[in-house]
Coordinates of C-alpha atoms and ligand atoms in Angstrom, one line a residue:
M1 CA 0.0 0.0 0.0
M2 CA 1.0 3.6 -0.7
P3 CA 2.5 5.4 2.3
L4 CA -0.3 7.4 3.9
D5 CA 1.4 10.8 3.5
S6 CA 1.5 10.4 -0.3
D7 CA -1.9 8.9 -0.7
P8 CA -4.2 11.3 -2.5
D9 CA -7.2 10.2 -0.4
I10 CA -5.5 11.4 2.8
R11 CA -5.8 15.2 2.8
H12 CA -5.3 17.9 5.4
D13 CA -6.5 20.9 3.4
W14 CA -10.3 20.5 3.6
T15 CA -12.4 23.6 3.2
K16 CA -15.8 24.1 4.9
E17 CA -17.5 24.1 1.5
E18 CA -16.0 20.7 0.6
A19 CA -17.0 19.3 3.9
E20 CA -20.6 20.7 3.5
G21 CA -20.6 19.3 0.0
I22 CA -20.0 15.8 1.3
F23 CA -22.9 16.1 3.8
S24 CA -25.2 17.3 0.9
L25 CA -24.4 14.3 -1.3
P26 CA -27.4 12.0 -2.1
F27 CA -27.4 9.5 0.8
N28 CA -26.5 6.5 -1.4
D29 CA -23.6 8.3 -3.0
L30 CA -22.2 9.3 0.4
I31 CA -22.5 5.8 1.8
L32 CA -21.0 4.1 -1.3
K33 CA -18.0 6.5 -1.3
A34 CA -17.4 6.0 2.4
Q35 CA -17.7 2.2 2.2
A36 CA -15.4 2.0 -0.8
L37 CA -12.8 4.1 1.0
H38 CA -13.2 2.0 4.2
R39 CA -12.4 -1.1 2.2
R40 CA -9.3 0.4 0.7
F41 CA -7.8 0.7 4.2
F42 CA -9.6 -1.9 6.5
E43 CA -11.0 -5.4 6.5
A44 CA -14.7 -4.8 5.6
N45 CA -16.4 -7.1 8.1
R46 CA -14.3 -6.6 11.2
V47 CA -15.0 -4.2 14.1
Q48 CA -12.5 -3.3 16.8
M49 CA -13.8 -3.4 20.4
S50 CA -12.7 -1.0 23.2
T51 CA -14.0 -1.1 26.8
L52 CA -14.3 2.0 29.0
L53 CA -13.9 2.4 32.7
S54 CA -14.5 5.6 34.7
I55 CA -11.4 5.5 37.0
K56 CA -12.4 8.8 38.6
T57 CA -16.0 9.7 38.5
G58 CA -17.9 13.0 38.9
G59 CA -17.2 16.3 40.6
C60 CA -15.5 17.8 37.5
P61 CA -14.9 21.5 37.6
E62 CA -15.6 22.0 33.9
D63 CA -19.0 23.0 32.5
C64 CA -19.4 20.9 29.4
A65 CA -23.2 21.2 28.8
Y66 CA -23.7 17.5 27.8
C67 CA -21.8 16.0 30.7
P68 CA -23.3 14.2 33.7
Q69 CA -20.0 14.4 35.6
S70 CA -19.7 18.2 35.8
A71 CA -20.0 19.4 39.4
E72 CA -22.2 22.3 38.1
Y73 CA -25.2 20.1 37.4
D74 CA -27.4 18.0 39.6
T75 CA -27.4 14.7 37.7
G76 CA -27.2 12.1 40.6
V77 CA -23.6 11.2 39.7
K78 CA -21.6 11.2 42.9
A79 CA -18.1 12.5 43.0
E80 CA -15.6 9.7 43.8
K81 CA -11.9 9.4 44.3
L82 CA -9.4 7.9 41.9
M83 CA -9.9 4.1 41.9
A84 CA -7.2 1.8 43.3
V85 CA -4.8 0.3 40.7
D86 CA -5.8 -3.3 41.6
D87 CA -9.5 -2.6 41.1
V88 CA -8.9 -1.1 37.7
L89 CA -6.8 -4.1 36.6
K90 CA -9.5 -6.5 37.8
A91 CA -12.0 -4.7 35.6
A92 CA -9.5 -4.7 32.7
K93 CA -9.1 -8.5 33.0
E94 CA -12.9 -8.9 32.8
A95 CA -13.0 -6.7 29.6
L96 CA -10.2 -8.8 28.1
D97 CA -12.2 -12.0 28.8
A98 CA -15.3 -10.4 27.2
G99 CA -13.3 -9.8 24.0
A100 CA -12.0 -6.2 24.2
T101 CA -8.6 -5.5 22.7
R102 CA -8.3 -2.0 24.1
Y103 CA -8.9 -0.6 27.6
C104 CA -9.8 3.1 27.9
M105 CA -9.6 4.8 31.3
G106 CA -11.5 8.0 31.8
A107 CA -11.2 10.6 34.6
A108 CA -13.5 13.5 35.3
W109 CA -10.7 16.0 35.6
R110 CA -9.9 19.4 34.0
N111 CA -6.4 18.0 34.0
P112 CA -4.5 15.4 36.0
K113 CA -2.2 16.5 38.9
D114 CA 1.4 15.3 38.5
K115 CA 1.0 13.1 41.6
D116 CA -2.0 11.3 40.1
L117 CA 0.1 10.2 37.2
D118 CA 2.1 7.7 39.4
A119 CA -1.1 5.6 39.8
I120 CA -2.2 6.2 36.1
C121 CA 1.2 5.0 34.8
E122 CA 0.9 1.8 37.0
M123 CA -2.5 1.2 35.5
V124 CA -1.2 1.6 32.0
E125 CA 1.6 -0.9 32.7
G126 CA -0.8 -3.4 34.3
V127 CA -3.2 -3.1 31.3
H128 CA -0.3 -3.9 28.9
A129 CA 0.8 -6.9 31.1
L130 CA -2.7 -8.3 30.4
G131 CA -2.1 -8.0 26.7
L132 CA -4.5 -5.1 26.1
E133 CA -3.8 -1.9 24.3
S134 CA -4.3 1.2 26.5
C135 CA -6.1 4.5 26.2
A136 CA -6.7 7.3 28.7
T137 CA -8.8 10.4 28.7
L138 CA -7.8 12.6 31.7
G139 CA -8.4 16.2 30.4
M140 CA -5.7 18.7 29.4
L141 CA -2.1 17.6 29.5
T142 CA 1.1 19.6 29.6
D143 CA 4.0 18.6 27.4
A144 CA 5.8 16.9 30.4
Q145 CA 2.7 15.0 31.4
A146 CA 2.2 13.7 27.9
L147 CA 5.8 12.6 27.8
R148 CA 5.4 10.8 31.1
L149 CA 2.3 8.9 29.9
A150 CA 4.0 8.0 26.6
K151 CA 7.0 6.6 28.6
S152 CA 4.7 4.4 30.6
G153 CA 3.6 2.9 27.3
L154 CA 0.2 4.6 26.9
D155 CA -0.9 3.8 23.3
Y156 CA -3.7 6.3 22.8
Y157 CA -4.9 9.5 24.4
N158 CA -8.5 10.6 23.9
H159 CA -9.2 14.3 23.9
N160 CA -12.1 15.5 21.8
L161 CA -12.7 18.7 19.9
D162 CA -16.4 17.9 20.6
T163 CA -17.9 20.3 18.0
S164 CA -17.0 23.1 15.5
A165 CA -14.9 26.1 16.7
E166 CA -18.0 28.3 16.1
F167 CA -20.5 26.3 18.2
Y168 CA -18.0 25.4 20.9
G169 CA -18.7 28.4 23.1
K170 CA -22.3 27.4 23.5
I171 CA -21.3 24.1 25.0
I172 CA -18.2 24.8 27.1
T173 CA -17.0 28.0 28.7
T174 CA -14.3 26.8 31.1
R175 CA -11.7 25.8 28.5
T176 CA -11.1 27.0 24.9
Y177 CA -10.8 25.2 21.6
R178 CA -7.2 26.4 21.5
D179 CA -6.6 24.7 24.9
R180 CA -7.8 21.4 23.3
L181 CA -5.6 21.8 20.2
E182 CA -2.7 22.4 22.5
T183 CA -3.2 19.2 24.4
L184 CA -3.6 17.3 21.1
D185 CA -0.2 18.8 20.1
N186 CA 1.4 17.7 23.3
V187 CA 0.0 14.2 22.9
R188 CA 1.2 14.0 19.3
H189 CA 4.7 15.3 20.1
A190 CA 5.1 12.7 22.9
G191 CA 4.6 10.0 20.3
M192 CA 1.2 8.7 21.4
K193 CA -1.7 7.9 19.1
V194 CA -4.5 10.4 19.0
C195 CA -8.1 9.5 19.6
C196 CA -10.1 12.7 18.9
G197 CA -13.7 13.2 17.8
G198 CA -16.9 14.8 19.0
I199 CA -20.5 14.8 19.8
V200 CA -23.5 15.5 17.5
G201 CA -27.1 16.1 18.4
M202 CA -26.3 19.0 20.8
G203 CA -28.4 21.5 18.8
E204 CA -25.6 22.4 16.4
G205 CA -26.4 23.1 12.7
P206 CA -25.2 21.1 9.7
E207 CA -22.4 23.7 9.2
D208 CA -21.1 22.8 12.7
R209 CA -21.0 19.1 12.0
A210 CA -19.1 19.9 8.8
G211 CA -16.9 22.4 10.7
M212 CA -16.0 19.8 13.3
L213 CA -15.0 17.3 10.7
M214 CA -13.0 19.9 8.9
A215 CA -11.1 20.7 12.1
L216 CA -10.4 17.0 12.7
A217 CA -9.4 16.2 9.2
N218 CA -7.0 19.2 8.9
L219 CA -5.0 17.9 11.9
D220 CA -1.8 16.5 10.4
P221 CA -1.5 13.6 10.8
H222 CA -5.2 12.6 11.2
P223 CA -6.2 11.3 14.6
E224 CA -5.8 7.5 14.4
S225 CA -9.1 7.1 16.1
V226 CA -12.2 9.3 15.7
P227 CA -15.1 8.7 18.1
V228 CA -18.4 10.0 16.8
N229 CA -20.8 10.3 19.8
M230 CA -24.5 10.8 19.6
L231 CA -25.5 13.0 22.5
V232 CA -26.9 10.9 25.4
R233 CA -29.3 13.2 27.1
V234 CA -28.8 13.1 30.9
E235 CA -31.4 14.7 33.2
G236 CA -29.9 17.6 35.1
T237 CA -27.5 18.7 32.4
P238 CA -28.4 21.7 30.2
L239 CA -28.8 19.3 27.3
G240 CA -31.1 16.9 29.2
D241 CA -34.6 15.8 28.0
G242 CA -36.6 18.5 26.4
A243 CA -33.6 20.8 25.8
G244 CA -34.1 20.5 22.0
D245 CA -34.9 18.3 19.1
D246 CA -33.1 15.0 18.8
L247 CA -30.9 14.7 15.7
D248 CA -32.3 12.8 12.7
G249 CA -30.7 9.4 12.7
L250 CA -29.8 9.6 9.0
E251 CA -27.9 12.8 9.7
F252 CA -25.9 10.9 12.3
V253 CA -25.1 8.2 9.7
R254 CA -24.0 11.0 7.3
T255 CA -21.6 12.3 10.0
V256 CA -20.0 8.9 10.3
G257 CA -19.7 8.6 6.5
A258 CA -18.3 12.1 6.1
A259 CA -15.7 11.3 8.8
K260 CA -14.7 8.2 6.9
I261 CA -14.4 10.1 3.6
M262 CA -12.3 12.9 5.1
M263 CA -10.1 10.6 7.2
P264 CA -10.3 7.2 5.4
A265 CA -7.3 5.6 7.1
S266 CA -8.6 6.4 10.6
V267 CA -10.8 4.2 12.7
I268 CA -14.1 5.8 13.1
R269 CA -15.7 4.7 16.4
L270 CA -19.5 4.5 16.7
S271 CA -19.3 5.7 20.3
A272 CA -21.9 7.0 22.8
G273 CA -25.6 6.6 22.0
R274 CA -25.7 3.0 20.8
E275 CA -28.0 1.9 23.5
Q276 CA -30.7 4.2 22.0
M277 CA -30.0 3.0 18.4
T278 CA -31.7 0.2 16.6
D279 CA -29.7 -2.6 15.0
E280 CA -30.7 -1.1 11.6
M281 CA -29.2 2.3 12.5
Q282 CA -26.0 0.7 13.7
A283 CA -25.8 -1.4 10.5
L284 CA -26.0 1.8 8.5
C285 CA -23.1 3.3 10.6
F286 CA -21.0 0.2 9.8
L287 CA -21.9 0.6 6.2
A288 CA -20.8 4.2 6.4
G289 CA -17.4 3.1 7.6
A290 CA -17.6 2.8 11.4
G291 CA -14.9 0.3 12.3
S292 CA -15.0 0.3 16.1
I293 CA -17.4 0.3 19.1
F294 CA -17.3 0.5 22.9
T295 CA -18.3 -2.8 24.4
G296 CA -19.6 -3.6 27.9
D297 CA -22.8 -2.5 29.6
K298 CA -21.6 0.9 30.6
L299 CA -19.7 3.8 28.9
L300 CA -18.4 6.0 31.7
T301 CA -21.6 6.7 33.7
T302 CA -24.3 6.0 31.2
G303 CA -25.5 2.7 29.6
N304 CA -24.2 0.8 26.6
P305 CA -25.8 -2.2 24.9
G306 CA -23.8 -5.0 26.7
S307 CA -22.3 -8.2 25.3
D308 CA -25.4 -10.2 24.6
R309 CA -27.0 -7.6 22.4
D310 CA -23.7 -6.9 20.6
K311 CA -23.1 -10.6 20.0
Q312 CA -26.5 -10.8 18.4
L313 CA -25.8 -7.7 16.3
F314 CA -22.5 -9.1 15.1
E315 CA -24.2 -12.4 14.2
R316 CA -27.0 -10.6 12.3
L317 CA -24.4 -8.6 10.3
G318 CA -21.8 -11.3 9.8
L319 CA -19.2 -9.1 11.7
S320 CA -16.3 -10.3 13.7
P321 CA -13.9 -8.6 16.1
A322 CA -10.8 -7.0 14.7
A323 CA -7.3 -7.9 15.9
P324 CA -5.6 -5.3 18.2
D325 CA -4.7 -2.2 16.3
A326 CA -6.1 -3.3 13.0
R327 CA -4.2 -0.9 10.8
P328 CA -5.0 -0.3 7.1
N329 CA -4.7 -3.6 5.1
Ligands
SAM401 N1 -12.7 14.8 31.3 C1 -12.1 14.4 30.2 C2 -12.3 15.3 29.0 O1 -13.4 15.9 28.9 O2 -11.4 15.4 28.2 C3 -12.3 13.0 29.8 C4 -13.7 12.4 29.8 S1 -15.0 13.1 28.9 C5 -16.4 12.3 29.6 C6 -14.8 12.4 27.2 C7 -15.8 12.7 26.2 O3 -17.0 12.0 26.4 C8 -16.2 14.1 26.0 O4 -15.3 14.9 25.3 C9 -17.5 13.9 25.2 O5 -17.2 14.0 23.8 C10 -18.0 12.6 25.6 N2 -19.3 12.7 26.3 C11 -19.4 13.0 27.6 N3 -20.7 13.1 28.0 C12 -21.4 12.7 26.8 C13 -22.8 12.5 26.6 N4 -23.8 12.8 27.5 N5 -23.2 12.1 25.3 C14 -22.3 11.9 24.4 N6 -20.9 12.0 24.6 C15 -20.5 12.4 25.8
DTB402 C1 -15.6 9.4 23.7 O1 -15.5 10.2 22.7 N1 -16.7 8.9 24.1 C2 -16.5 8.1 25.3 C3 -14.9 8.2 25.4 N2 -14.6 9.1 24.4 C4 -14.3 8.6 26.7 C5 -17.2 8.6 26.5 C6 -18.7 8.7 26.3 C7 -19.3 9.1 27.6 C8 -20.8 9.1 27.5 C9 -21.4 9.7 28.8 C10 -21.1 8.9 30.0 O2 -21.2 7.6 30.0 O3 -20.8 9.5 31.1
SF4_403 FE1 -15.4 17.2 33.0 FE2 -14.7 15.8 30.8 FE3 -17.3 15.9 31.6 FE4 -16.2 18.1 30.6 S1 -16.6 16.1 29.5 S2 -17.4 18.0 32.5 S3 -14.1 17.9 31.3 S4 -15.6 15.0 32.7

């Protein structure tokens, strides 16, 4: 295969008009294009499985309007301390036995304190010793913190742009888009793989969905992993039930397909919101190029389909789990 940096399908110069043009394609054309590109880079019928664990839940000082873990909203999520390393590794072993190949540890922090990183690095080492890939999402990182995590062997760092630069201020006021890009830079320079995506269904317009994908696809290199989350409405958050119209399901599928067209060698993850989706809707997302899901009956604090339903889904669609870090074929 051609090296990714000379492949004409891998571009970092997307304009807003081009991104909007992809969203406006007839649905069948968008899906066909996305699926054809997906097959150029990945095995068509394999889906990678990651499992999440909230290692530090609730009490977060940030004000992300979608998030049940922000201390500003009364959502019933209790603030807890960082979990003990042994408990995290016990849960990782269970995820491994259930078929996950990557373990993602999430903390409701604005940023980790240097002293927290001792325990986090031990968790990363333990996750590797089990034979799992590791991922963490701990908020903003300094250069030095990113280097420390990379040295402990952390494979991926998740830090989302969440939405377009224009809509961002309506969702989060306690940290800027620029702050997020800076953390992504630090992660990249430290040599870790980048997991970066966003959420749709927050009341943004089509131009914001296109703008978010443009910002992601103009990162050079592209994030290796791109989570596309459908907003999970949590009571008590500003985006809870009744805060606006739900996004049309087909517009969500278009977002997955447009992400694949703009970042064809990246793994697009069908992330939050699967519990509320039908099998048919998820099938369309796989057809649009989603190559990864979160498995297990919980995301961080909200529900996820669980292994019985996912097993049935895979059987219905003839899908099988991908090997760890299934890179372009
Ligand atoms: N605190 C860290 C941070 O924000 O970087 C890490 C954890 S945070 C929960 C990770 C991501 O989960 C967010 O960036 C957001 O995209 C997603 N997320 C959180 N709550 C969500 C919800 N209710 N629906 C969909 N996605 C959500
Ligand atoms: C991402 O983009 N989605 C995951 C992961 N990265 C950390 C988190 C989804 C969280 C959904 C809300 C919750 O369960 O608290
Ligand atoms: Fe905190 Fe992350 Fe939730 Fe924002 S998304 S409130 S930073 S846990």
